[in-house]
mmCIF file of C-alpha atoms in Angstrom:
data_model
loop_
_atom_site.group_PDB
_atom_site.id
_atom_site.type_symbol
_atom_site.label_atom_id
_atom_site.label_comp_id
_atom_site.label_asym_id
_atom_site.label_seq_id
_atom_site.Cartn_x
_atom_site.Cartn_y
_atom_site.Cartn_z
ATOM 1 C CA MET A 28 -8.520 -2.624 2.937
ATOM 2 C CA ARG A 29 -9.967 -0.374 0.230
ATOM 3 C CA SER A 30 -7.464 2.403 0.928
ATOM 4 C CA LEU A 31 -4.527 0.011 0.876
ATOM 5 C CA LEU A 32 -5.681 -1.505 -2.410
ATOM 6 C CA CYS A 33 -5.987 1.965 -3.965
ATOM 7 C CA LYS A 34 -2.435 2.725 -2.879
ATOM 8 C CA GLN A 35 -1.154 -0.572 -4.281
ATOM 9 C CA LEU A 36 -2.923 -0.040 -7.601
ATOM 10 C CA ALA A 37 -1.612 3.515 -7.875
ATOM 11 C CA ARG A 38 1.912 2.342 -7.151
ATOM 12 C CA LYS A 39 1.654 -0.377 -9.799
ATOM 13 C CA LEU A 40 -0.303 1.537 -12.463
ATOM 14 C CA GLY A 41 0.192 5.215 -11.690
ATOM 15 C CA THR A 42 -2.392 7.772 -10.625
ATOM 16 C CA LEU A 43 -5.877 6.293 -10.608
ATOM 17 C CA PRO A 44 -8.607 8.277 -12.363
ATOM 18 C CA ASP A 45 -11.560 9.348 -10.223
ATOM 19 C CA GLU A 46 -13.808 6.986 -12.198
ATOM 20 C CA ILE A 47 -11.679 4.007 -11.159
ATOM 21 C CA ARG A 48 -11.633 5.147 -7.534
ATOM 22 C CA ALA A 49 -15.426 5.420 -7.646
ATOM 23 C CA LEU A 50 -15.685 1.878 -9.006
ATOM 24 C CA LEU A 51 -13.361 0.586 -6.290
ATOM 25 C CA ASN A 52 -15.596 2.195 -3.676
ATOM 26 C CA GLN A 53 -18.509 0.097 -4.949
ATOM 27 C CA LEU A 54 -16.739 -3.269 -4.668
ATOM 28 C CA THR A 55 -17.627 -5.746 -1.946
ATOM 29 C CA LEU A 56 -14.972 -6.999 0.462
ATOM 30 C CA GLU A 57 -14.847 -10.278 -1.454
ATOM 31 C CA GLN A 58 -14.265 -8.439 -4.732
ATOM 32 C CA LEU A 59 -11.580 -6.286 -3.122
ATOM 33 C CA ASP A 60 -9.881 -9.427 -1.845
ATOM 34 C CA GLU A 61 -9.938 -11.001 -5.321
ATOM 35 C CA LEU A 62 -8.564 -7.823 -6.875
ATOM 36 C CA SER A 63 -5.778 -7.611 -4.323
ATOM 37 C CA GLU A 64 -4.748 -11.181 -5.186
ATOM 38 C CA ALA A 65 -4.875 -10.382 -8.905
ATOM 39 C CA LEU A 66 -2.341 -7.590 -8.353
ATOM 40 C CA PHE A 67 0.304 -10.276 -7.877
ATOM 41 C CA ASP A 68 -0.298 -11.453 -11.449
ATOM 42 C CA LEU A 69 0.148 -8.014 -13.042
ATOM 43 C CA GLU A 70 3.361 -7.592 -14.948
ATOM 44 C CA ASP A 71 5.348 -4.374 -14.901
#
């Protein structure tokens, strides 16, 4: 799930800085799930 979310974020926002990747690695599964749902609300 974490890897897929990183790919989705990078596709939507561009290359993710290492600091952001590190923060994503610290998120719980529940937080990752919430973030993945929030991606739908991001505008281009």
